Amino acid sequence: MGALRIVLPLTLMLAAPLALAADPLQIPALTMTSGANGQQEYSVNLQILLIMTALSFIPAFVMLMTSFTRIIIVFSILRQALGLQQTPSNQLLTGMALFLTMFIMAPVFDKVNQQALQPYLNEQLSAQDAVARAEGPIKDFMLAQTRQSDLELFMRLSKRTDIASADQAPLTILVPAFVTSELKTAFQIGFMIFIPFLIIDLVVASVLMAMGMMMLSPLIISLPFKIMLFVLVDGWALIIGTLAGSFGGV
């Protein structure tokens, strides 16, 4: 009886692949058809597999090909300038950055929807043509925010001599150049944000030293003044408005 309990599961395991192979309704792993112009169309099952695989690249796409990088860095620098370590929380800053990214990138996504997605859903474009058309608005956005020096740097590092203009730069060159420019711009904005709060810290530290309060941390005294200044000037509206305006009304 004990041997039967071991042999029966092994028999079922060995028979399962044979049963699947004999099933006439088995789904083919790959089906390709050639179009009239020589293009190859893949089966719907393979397209779904590719789409599910591409979903894993969505976080990288959001962070490296949209306005998210600049926004989240500025928000993080602002929190450090205020002297707040955990407020607002990382989750709140990320959520704010995501929705502000959706607001800034809405015109770009509308162009992608009109030029690529809708024609593809209406079977007016093939998958390859839809992807090529979708790259256009995204590349235009990144090129508008990328410094020429950064783009030339990565073109020189790639040793590509067949690229005549910036519009012909592939994503493998454009994306790192765009991220480099975004980091530089974000730190420039963060530097300007830091200056008024740094002045408050210096004034408070000087006053405490003049009063002989060496053991009292200046951060404890300056924090309420920095928060009050930030609220009085409507800081969140200024920061968000500056970030949205820094993309040139894309």
PDB file of C-alpha atoms in Angstrom:
ATOM      1  CA  MET A   1       0.000   0.000   0.000  1.00  0.00           C
ATOM      2  CA  GLY A   2       2.857   2.422   0.774  1.00  0.00           C
ATOM      3  CA  ALA A   3       4.572   1.618  -2.517  1.00  0.00           C
ATOM      4  CA  LEU A   4       1.315   2.315  -4.390  1.00  0.00           C
ATOM      5  CA  ARG A   5       1.147   5.795  -2.872  1.00  0.00           C
ATOM      6  CA  ILE A   6       4.591   6.536  -4.335  1.00  0.00           C
ATOM      7  CA  VAL A   7       4.180   4.869  -7.752  1.00  0.00           C
ATOM      8  CA  LEU A   8       0.754   6.376  -8.564  1.00  0.00           C
ATOM      9  CA  PRO A   9       1.816  10.070  -8.385  1.00  0.00           C
ATOM     10  CA  LEU A  10       4.954   9.319 -10.404  1.00  0.00           C
ATOM     11  CA  THR A  11       2.866   7.591 -13.074  1.00  0.00           C
ATOM     12  CA  LEU A  12       0.516  10.573 -13.322  1.00  0.00           C
ATOM     13  CA  MET A  13       3.459  12.961 -13.589  1.00  0.00           C
ATOM     14  CA  LEU A  14       4.959  10.974 -16.460  1.00  0.00           C
ATOM     15  CA  ALA A  15       1.647  10.620 -18.252  1.00  0.00           C
ATOM     16  CA  ALA A  16       0.679  14.304 -18.078  1.00  0.00           C
ATOM     17  CA  PRO A  17       3.096  15.522 -20.794  1.00  0.00           C
ATOM     18  CA  LEU A  18       2.003  12.687 -23.104  1.00  0.00           C
ATOM     19  CA  ALA A  19      -1.642  13.643 -22.613  1.00  0.00           C
ATOM     20  CA  LEU A  20      -0.909  17.270 -23.409  1.00  0.00           C
ATOM     21  CA  ALA A  21       1.045  16.291 -26.509  1.00  0.00           C
ATOM     22  CA  ALA A  22      -1.877  14.213 -27.742  1.00  0.00           C
ATOM     23  CA  ASP A  23      -4.401  16.994 -27.124  1.00  0.00           C
ATOM     24  CA  PRO A  24      -5.502  18.387 -30.523  1.00  0.00           C
ATOM     25  CA  LEU A  25      -6.555  21.667 -28.849  1.00  0.00           C
ATOM     26  CA  GLN A  26      -3.068  22.436 -27.581  1.00  0.00           C
ATOM     27  CA  ILE A  27      -2.085  26.109 -28.140  1.00  0.00           C
ATOM     28  CA  PRO A  28       0.947  26.551 -30.443  1.00  0.00           C
ATOM     29  CA  ALA A  29       3.954  28.190 -28.861  1.00  0.00           C
ATOM     30  CA  LEU A  30       4.655  30.497 -31.809  1.00  0.00           C
ATOM     31  CA  THR A  31       2.753  31.442 -34.930  1.00  0.00           C
ATOM     32  CA  MET A  32       4.055  33.943 -37.467  1.00  0.00           C
ATOM     33  CA  THR A  33       2.387  35.195 -40.628  1.00  0.00           C
ATOM     34  CA  SER A  34       3.988  37.290 -43.353  1.00  0.00           C
ATOM     35  CA  GLY A  35       2.244  40.421 -44.546  1.00  0.00           C
ATOM     36  CA  ALA A  36       1.975  41.744 -48.085  1.00  0.00           C
ATOM     37  CA  ASN A  37       4.886  44.143 -47.585  1.00  0.00           C
ATOM     38  CA  GLY A  38       7.156  41.504 -46.078  1.00  0.00           C
ATOM     39  CA  GLN A  39       6.482  42.330 -42.422  1.00  0.00           C
ATOM     40  CA  GLN A  40       6.020  39.492 -39.969  1.00  0.00           C
ATOM     41  CA  GLU A  41       3.008  39.434 -37.652  1.00  0.00           C
ATOM     42  CA  TYR A  42       3.156  37.374 -34.485  1.00  0.00           C
ATOM     43  CA  SER A  43       0.325  35.380 -32.978  1.00  0.00           C
ATOM     44  CA  VAL A  44      -1.953  36.992 -30.404  1.00  0.00           C
ATOM     45  CA  ASN A  45      -0.675  34.569 -27.767  1.00  0.00           C
ATOM     46  CA  LEU A  46       2.910  35.702 -28.325  1.00  0.00           C
ATOM     47  CA  GLN A  47       1.863  39.358 -28.301  1.00  0.00           C
ATOM     48  CA  ILE A  48       0.204  38.853 -24.913  1.00  0.00           C
ATOM     49  CA  LEU A  49       3.384  37.198 -23.623  1.00  0.00           C
ATOM     50  CA  LEU A  50       5.489  40.114 -24.838  1.00  0.00           C
ATOM     51  CA  ILE A  51       3.078  42.635 -23.306  1.00  0.00           C
ATOM     52  CA  MET A  52       3.155  40.862 -19.941  1.00  0.00           C
ATOM     53  CA  THR A  53       6.959  40.845 -20.102  1.00  0.00           C
ATOM     54  CA  ALA A  54       7.023  44.549 -20.976  1.00  0.00           C
ATOM     55  CA  LEU A  55       4.946  45.348 -17.887  1.00  0.00           C
ATOM     56  CA  SER A  56       8.016  44.688 -15.756  1.00  0.00           C
ATOM     57  CA  PHE A  57       9.723  47.645 -17.470  1.00  0.00           C
ATOM     58  CA  ILE A  58       6.979  50.136 -16.557  1.00  0.00           C
ATOM     59  CA  PRO A  59       8.753  51.335 -13.354  1.00  0.00           C
ATOM     60  CA  ALA A  60      11.944  51.926 -15.346  1.00  0.00           C
ATOM     61  CA  PHE A  61       9.956  53.737 -18.028  1.00  0.00           C
ATOM     62  CA  VAL A  62       8.270  56.002 -15.469  1.00  0.00           C
ATOM     63  CA  MET A  63      11.518  56.831 -13.677  1.00  0.00           C
ATOM     64  CA  LEU A  64      13.828  57.264 -16.674  1.00  0.00           C
ATOM     65  CA  MET A  65      11.665  58.521 -19.570  1.00  0.00           C
ATOM     66  CA  THR A  66       9.214  60.919 -17.919  1.00  0.00           C
ATOM     67  CA  SER A  67       9.289  63.939 -15.618  1.00  0.00           C
ATOM     68  CA  PHE A  68       9.205  61.725 -12.511  1.00  0.00           C
ATOM     69  CA  THR A  69      12.961  61.865 -11.850  1.00  0.00           C
ATOM     70  CA  ARG A  70      13.143  65.652 -11.580  1.00  0.00           C
ATOM     71  CA  ILE A  71      10.010  65.871  -9.432  1.00  0.00           C
ATOM     72  CA  ILE A  72      10.900  63.233  -6.857  1.00  0.00           C
ATOM     73  CA  ILE A  73      14.461  64.567  -6.426  1.00  0.00           C
ATOM     74  CA  VAL A  74      13.206  68.120  -5.844  1.00  0.00           C
ATOM     75  CA  PHE A  75      10.649  66.869  -3.322  1.00  0.00           C
ATOM     76  CA  SER A  76      13.354  64.915  -1.465  1.00  0.00           C
ATOM     77  CA  ILE A  77      15.702  67.924  -1.378  1.00  0.00           C
ATOM     78  CA  LEU A  78      12.834  70.105  -0.119  1.00  0.00           C
ATOM     79  CA  ARG A  79      12.212  67.722   2.773  1.00  0.00           C
ATOM     80  CA  GLN A  80      15.901  67.774   3.665  1.00  0.00           C
ATOM     81  CA  ALA A  81      15.999  71.583   3.477  1.00  0.00           C
ATOM     82  CA  LEU A  82      13.070  71.850   5.870  1.00  0.00           C
ATOM     83  CA  GLY A  83      14.846  69.518   8.286  1.00  0.00           C
ATOM     84  CA  LEU A  84      12.025  66.962   8.232  1.00  0.00           C
ATOM     85  CA  GLN A  85      13.266  63.378   8.032  1.00  0.00           C
ATOM     86  CA  GLN A  86      10.029  61.427   7.662  1.00  0.00           C
ATOM     87  CA  THR A  87       7.375  64.062   6.896  1.00  0.00           C
ATOM     88  CA  PRO A  88       5.993  63.948   4.269  1.00  0.00           C
ATOM     89  CA  SER A  89       6.561  60.206   4.062  1.00  0.00           C
ATOM     90  CA  ASN A  90       8.215  58.505   1.107  1.00  0.00           C
ATOM     91  CA  GLN A  91       4.889  57.030   0.031  1.00  0.00           C
ATOM     92  CA  LEU A  92       3.234  60.443   0.001  1.00  0.00           C
ATOM     93  CA  LEU A  93       6.078  62.064  -1.941  1.00  0.00           C
ATOM     94  CA  THR A  94       6.057  59.218  -4.471  1.00  0.00           C
ATOM     95  CA  GLY A  95       2.282  59.495  -4.911  1.00  0.00           C
ATOM     96  CA  MET A  96       2.489  63.248  -5.402  1.00  0.00           C
ATOM     97  CA  ALA A  97       5.310  62.810  -7.911  1.00  0.00           C
ATOM     98  CA  LEU A  98       3.363  60.163  -9.847  1.00  0.00           C
ATOM     99  CA  PHE A  99       0.203  62.256 -10.191  1.00  0.00           C
ATOM    100  CA  LEU A 100       2.190  65.378 -11.076  1.00  0.00           C
ATOM    101  CA  THR A 101       4.011  63.287 -13.689  1.00  0.00           C
ATOM    102  CA  MET A 102       0.670  62.190 -15.143  1.00  0.00           C
ATOM    103  CA  PHE A 103      -0.413  65.844 -15.301  1.00  0.00           C
ATOM    104  CA  ILE A 104       2.785  66.992 -17.039  1.00  0.00           C
ATOM    105  CA  MET A 105       2.955  64.023 -19.410  1.00  0.00           C
ATOM    106  CA  ALA A 106      -0.760  64.128 -20.351  1.00  0.00           C
ATOM    107  CA  PRO A 107      -0.182  65.927 -23.696  1.00  0.00           C
ATOM    108  CA  VAL A 108       2.501  63.372 -24.623  1.00  0.00           C
ATOM    109  CA  PHE A 109       0.268  60.439 -23.703  1.00  0.00           C
ATOM    110  CA  ASP A 110      -2.593  61.963 -25.708  1.00  0.00           C
ATOM    111  CA  LYS A 111      -0.380  62.091 -28.794  1.00  0.00           C
ATOM    112  CA  VAL A 112       0.662  58.470 -28.267  1.00  0.00           C
ATOM    113  CA  ASN A 113      -2.983  57.476 -27.915  1.00  0.00           C
ATOM    114  CA  GLN A 114      -4.082  59.313 -31.052  1.00  0.00           C
ATOM    115  CA  GLN A 115      -1.133  58.449 -33.272  1.00  0.00           C
ATOM    116  CA  ALA A 116      -0.340  54.885 -32.194  1.00  0.00           C
ATOM    117  CA  LEU A 117      -2.751  53.206 -29.779  1.00  0.00           C
ATOM    118  CA  GLN A 118      -6.097  54.006 -31.395  1.00  0.00           C
ATOM    119  CA  PRO A 119      -4.972  53.145 -34.955  1.00  0.00           C
ATOM    120  CA  TYR A 120      -3.547  49.873 -33.636  1.00  0.00           C
ATOM    121  CA  LEU A 121      -6.762  48.997 -31.773  1.00  0.00           C
ATOM    122  CA  ASN A 122      -8.732  49.797 -34.944  1.00  0.00           C
ATOM    123  CA  GLU A 123      -6.414  47.451 -36.877  1.00  0.00           C
ATOM    124  CA  GLN A 124      -5.122  50.299 -39.029  1.00  0.00           C
ATOM    125  CA  LEU A 125      -1.499  49.754 -37.941  1.00  0.00           C
ATOM    126  CA  SER A 126       0.621  46.732 -37.238  1.00  0.00           C
ATOM    127  CA  ALA A 127       2.266  46.281 -33.849  1.00  0.00           C
ATOM    128  CA  GLN A 128       5.685  47.330 -35.186  1.00  0.00           C
ATOM    129  CA  ASP A 129       4.310  50.497 -36.796  1.00  0.00           C
ATOM    130  CA  ALA A 130       2.377  51.380 -33.620  1.00  0.00           C
ATOM    131  CA  VAL A 131       5.525  51.073 -31.505  1.00  0.00           C
ATOM    132  CA  ALA A 132       7.467  53.224 -33.985  1.00  0.00           C
ATOM    133  CA  ARG A 133       4.775  55.910 -33.898  1.00  0.00           C
ATOM    134  CA  ALA A 134       4.567  55.802 -30.097  1.00  0.00           C
ATOM    135  CA  GLU A 135       8.290  56.519 -29.837  1.00  0.00           C
ATOM    136  CA  GLY A 136       7.904  59.841 -31.653  1.00  0.00           C
ATOM    137  CA  PRO A 137       6.103  61.952 -28.984  1.00  0.00           C
ATOM    138  CA  ILE A 138       8.175  60.424 -26.179  1.00  0.00           C
ATOM    139  CA  LYS A 139      11.444  61.145 -27.973  1.00  0.00           C
ATOM    140  CA  ASP A 140      10.292  64.709 -28.712  1.00  0.00           C
ATOM    141  CA  PHE A 141       9.610  65.240 -25.004  1.00  0.00           C
ATOM    142  CA  MET A 142      12.982  63.875 -23.947  1.00  0.00           C
ATOM    143  CA  LEU A 143      14.859  65.835 -26.605  1.00  0.00           C
ATOM    144  CA  ALA A 144      13.205  69.063 -25.437  1.00  0.00           C
ATOM    145  CA  GLN A 145      14.526  68.459 -21.897  1.00  0.00           C
ATOM    146  CA  THR A 146      17.965  67.071 -22.813  1.00  0.00           C
ATOM    147  CA  ARG A 147      20.999  69.319 -22.951  1.00  0.00           C
ATOM    148  CA  GLN A 148      22.978  69.211 -26.166  1.00  0.00           C
ATOM    149  CA  SER A 149      26.214  68.632 -24.242  1.00  0.00           C
ATOM    150  CA  ASP A 150      24.800  65.556 -22.499  1.00  0.00           C
ATOM    151  CA  LEU A 151      23.521  64.123 -25.774  1.00  0.00           C
ATOM    152  CA  GLU A 152      26.867  64.719 -27.462  1.00  0.00           C
ATOM    153  CA  LEU A 153      28.612  63.035 -24.531  1.00  0.00           C
ATOM    154  CA  PHE A 154      26.735  59.750 -24.929  1.00  0.00           C
ATOM    155  CA  MET A 155      26.941  59.879 -28.713  1.00  0.00           C
ATOM    156  CA  ARG A 156      30.709  60.211 -28.352  1.00  0.00           C
ATOM    157  CA  LEU A 157      30.848  57.379 -25.822  1.00  0.00           C
ATOM    158  CA  SER A 158      28.792  55.117 -28.097  1.00  0.00           C
ATOM    159  CA  LYS A 159      31.202  55.840 -30.999  1.00  0.00           C
ATOM    160  CA  ARG A 160      28.277  56.123 -33.393  1.00  0.00           C
ATOM    161  CA  THR A 161      29.165  58.031 -36.547  1.00  0.00           C
ATOM    162  CA  ASP A 162      25.972  57.306 -38.472  1.00  0.00           C
ATOM    163  CA  ILE A 163      23.794  59.727 -36.442  1.00  0.00           C
ATOM    164  CA  ALA A 164      23.462  63.004 -38.330  1.00  0.00           C
ATOM    165  CA  SER A 165      21.123  64.857 -35.941  1.00  0.00           C
ATOM    166  CA  ALA A 166      19.645  64.598 -32.466  1.00  0.00           C
ATOM    167  CA  ASP A 167      16.310  63.414 -33.870  1.00  0.00           C
ATOM    168  CA  GLN A 168      18.004  60.266 -35.175  1.00  0.00           C
ATOM    169  CA  ALA A 169      19.462  59.322 -31.780  1.00  0.00           C
ATOM    170  CA  PRO A 170      18.180  55.917 -30.606  1.00  0.00           C
ATOM    171  CA  LEU A 171      16.678  55.419 -27.180  1.00  0.00           C
ATOM    172  CA  THR A 172      19.832  53.664 -25.981  1.00  0.00           C
ATOM    173  CA  ILE A 173      21.622  57.018 -26.296  1.00  0.00           C
ATOM    174  CA  LEU A 174      18.741  59.395 -25.638  1.00  0.00           C
ATOM    175  CA  VAL A 175      17.572  57.864 -22.347  1.00  0.00           C
ATOM    176  CA  PRO A 176      20.890  58.153 -20.427  1.00  0.00           C
ATOM    177  CA  ALA A 177      21.413  61.653 -21.829  1.00  0.00           C
ATOM    178  CA  PHE A 178      17.904  62.627 -20.725  1.00  0.00           C
ATOM    179  CA  VAL A 179      18.421  61.211 -17.220  1.00  0.00           C
ATOM    180  CA  THR A 180      21.730  63.048 -16.870  1.00  0.00           C
ATOM    181  CA  SER A 181      20.097  66.338 -17.842  1.00  0.00           C
ATOM    182  CA  GLU A 182      17.192  65.709 -15.464  1.00  0.00           C
ATOM    183  CA  LEU A 183      19.549  65.066 -12.557  1.00  0.00           C
ATOM    184  CA  LYS A 184      21.420  68.290 -13.244  1.00  0.00           C
ATOM    185  CA  THR A 185      18.220  70.333 -13.528  1.00  0.00           C
ATOM    186  CA  ALA A 186      16.764  68.769 -10.363  1.00  0.00           C
ATOM    187  CA  PHE A 187      19.875  69.633  -8.347  1.00  0.00           C
ATOM    188  CA  GLN A 188      19.855  73.189  -9.687  1.00  0.00           C
ATOM    189  CA  ILE A 189      16.266  73.649  -8.528  1.00  0.00           C
ATOM    190  CA  GLY A 190      17.109  71.989  -5.204  1.00  0.00           C
ATOM    191  CA  PHE A 191      20.012  74.383  -4.674  1.00  0.00           C
ATOM    192  CA  MET A 192      17.720  77.379  -5.115  1.00  0.00           C
ATOM    193  CA  ILE A 193      15.239  75.859  -2.659  1.00  0.00           C
ATOM    194  CA  PHE A 194      17.941  75.218  -0.062  1.00  0.00           C
ATOM    195  CA  ILE A 195      19.253  78.811   0.113  1.00  0.00           C
ATOM    196  CA  PRO A 196      16.454  80.510   2.158  1.00  0.00           C
ATOM    197  CA  PHE A 197      16.288  77.653   4.651  1.00  0.00           C
ATOM    198  CA  LEU A 198      20.063  77.659   4.992  1.00  0.00           C
ATOM    199  CA  ILE A 199      19.968  81.380   5.820  1.00  0.00           C
ATOM    200  CA  ILE A 200      17.447  80.706   8.574  1.00  0.00           C
ATOM    201  CA  ASP A 201      19.713  77.982  10.012  1.00  0.00           C
ATOM    202  CA  LEU A 202      22.704  80.354   9.981  1.00  0.00           C
ATOM    203  CA  VAL A 203      20.788  83.174  11.663  1.00  0.00           C
ATOM    204  CA  VAL A 204      19.420  80.903  14.389  1.00  0.00           C
ATOM    205  CA  ALA A 205      22.851  79.351  14.994  1.00  0.00           C
ATOM    206  CA  SER A 206      24.455  82.807  15.276  1.00  0.00           C
ATOM    207  CA  VAL A 207      21.791  84.014  17.730  1.00  0.00           C
ATOM    208  CA  LEU A 208      22.144  80.922  19.911  1.00  0.00           C
ATOM    209  CA  MET A 209      25.937  81.253  19.935  1.00  0.00           C
ATOM    210  CA  ALA A 210      25.680  84.934  20.883  1.00  0.00           C
ATOM    211  CA  MET A 211      23.342  84.012  23.738  1.00  0.00           C
ATOM    212  CA  GLY A 212      25.745  81.340  24.958  1.00  0.00           C
ATOM    213  CA  MET A 213      23.358  78.446  24.290  1.00  0.00           C
ATOM    214  CA  MET A 214      26.015  76.164  22.827  1.00  0.00           C
ATOM    215  CA  MET A 215      24.317  72.936  23.891  1.00  0.00           C
ATOM    216  CA  LEU A 216      20.960  73.724  22.276  1.00  0.00           C
ATOM    217  CA  SER A 217      20.604  72.325  18.755  1.00  0.00           C
ATOM    218  CA  PRO A 218      19.868  75.084  16.197  1.00  0.00           C
ATOM    219  CA  LEU A 219      17.670  72.656  14.229  1.00  0.00           C
ATOM    220  CA  ILE A 220      15.118  72.526  17.028  1.00  0.00           C
ATOM    221  CA  ILE A 221      14.739  76.307  17.022  1.00  0.00           C
ATOM    222  CA  SER A 222      14.952  76.868  13.257  1.00  0.00           C
ATOM    223  CA  LEU A 223      12.448  74.164  12.280  1.00  0.00           C
ATOM    224  CA  PRO A 224       9.302  76.102  13.325  1.00  0.00           C
ATOM    225  CA  PHE A 225      10.578  79.226  11.547  1.00  0.00           C
ATOM    226  CA  LYS A 226      11.277  77.290   8.343  1.00  0.00           C
ATOM    227  CA  ILE A 227       7.844  75.689   8.418  1.00  0.00           C
ATOM    228  CA  MET A 228       6.211  79.069   9.076  1.00  0.00           C
ATOM    229  CA  LEU A 229       8.123  80.666   6.181  1.00  0.00           C
ATOM    230  CA  PHE A 230       7.194  77.809   3.856  1.00  0.00           C
ATOM    231  CA  VAL A 231       3.509  78.104   4.753  1.00  0.00           C
ATOM    232  CA  LEU A 232       3.409  81.918   4.516  1.00  0.00           C
ATOM    233  CA  VAL A 233       4.820  81.948   0.976  1.00  0.00           C
ATOM    234  CA  ASP A 234       2.506  79.076  -0.087  1.00  0.00           C
ATOM    235  CA  GLY A 235       5.524  76.882  -0.670  1.00  0.00           C
ATOM    236  CA  TRP A 236       3.824  73.802  -2.081  1.00  0.00           C
ATOM    237  CA  ALA A 237       2.070  75.810  -4.789  1.00  0.00           C
ATOM    238  CA  LEU A 238       5.337  77.559  -5.670  1.00  0.00           C
ATOM    239  CA  ILE A 239       7.305  74.301  -5.842  1.00  0.00           C
ATOM    240  CA  ILE A 240       4.701  72.430  -7.887  1.00  0.00           C
ATOM    241  CA  GLY A 241       4.136  75.407 -10.179  1.00  0.00           C
ATOM    242  CA  THR A 242       7.884  75.791 -10.730  1.00  0.00           C
ATOM    243  CA  LEU A 243       8.289  72.107 -11.510  1.00  0.00           C
ATOM    244  CA  ALA A 244       5.392  72.073 -13.961  1.00  0.00           C
ATOM    245  CA  GLY A 245       6.632  75.259 -15.618  1.00  0.00           C
ATOM    246  CA  SER A 246      10.194  73.960 -15.896  1.00  0.00           C
ATOM    247  CA  PHE A 247       9.070  71.510 -18.588  1.00  0.00           C
ATOM    248  CA  GLY A 248       8.035  74.329 -20.892  1.00  0.00           C
ATOM    249  CA  GLY A 249       4.327  73.557 -21.044  1.00  0.00           C
ATOM    250  CA  VAL A 250       4.779  70.154 -22.613  1.00  0.00           C
TER     251      VAL A 250
END
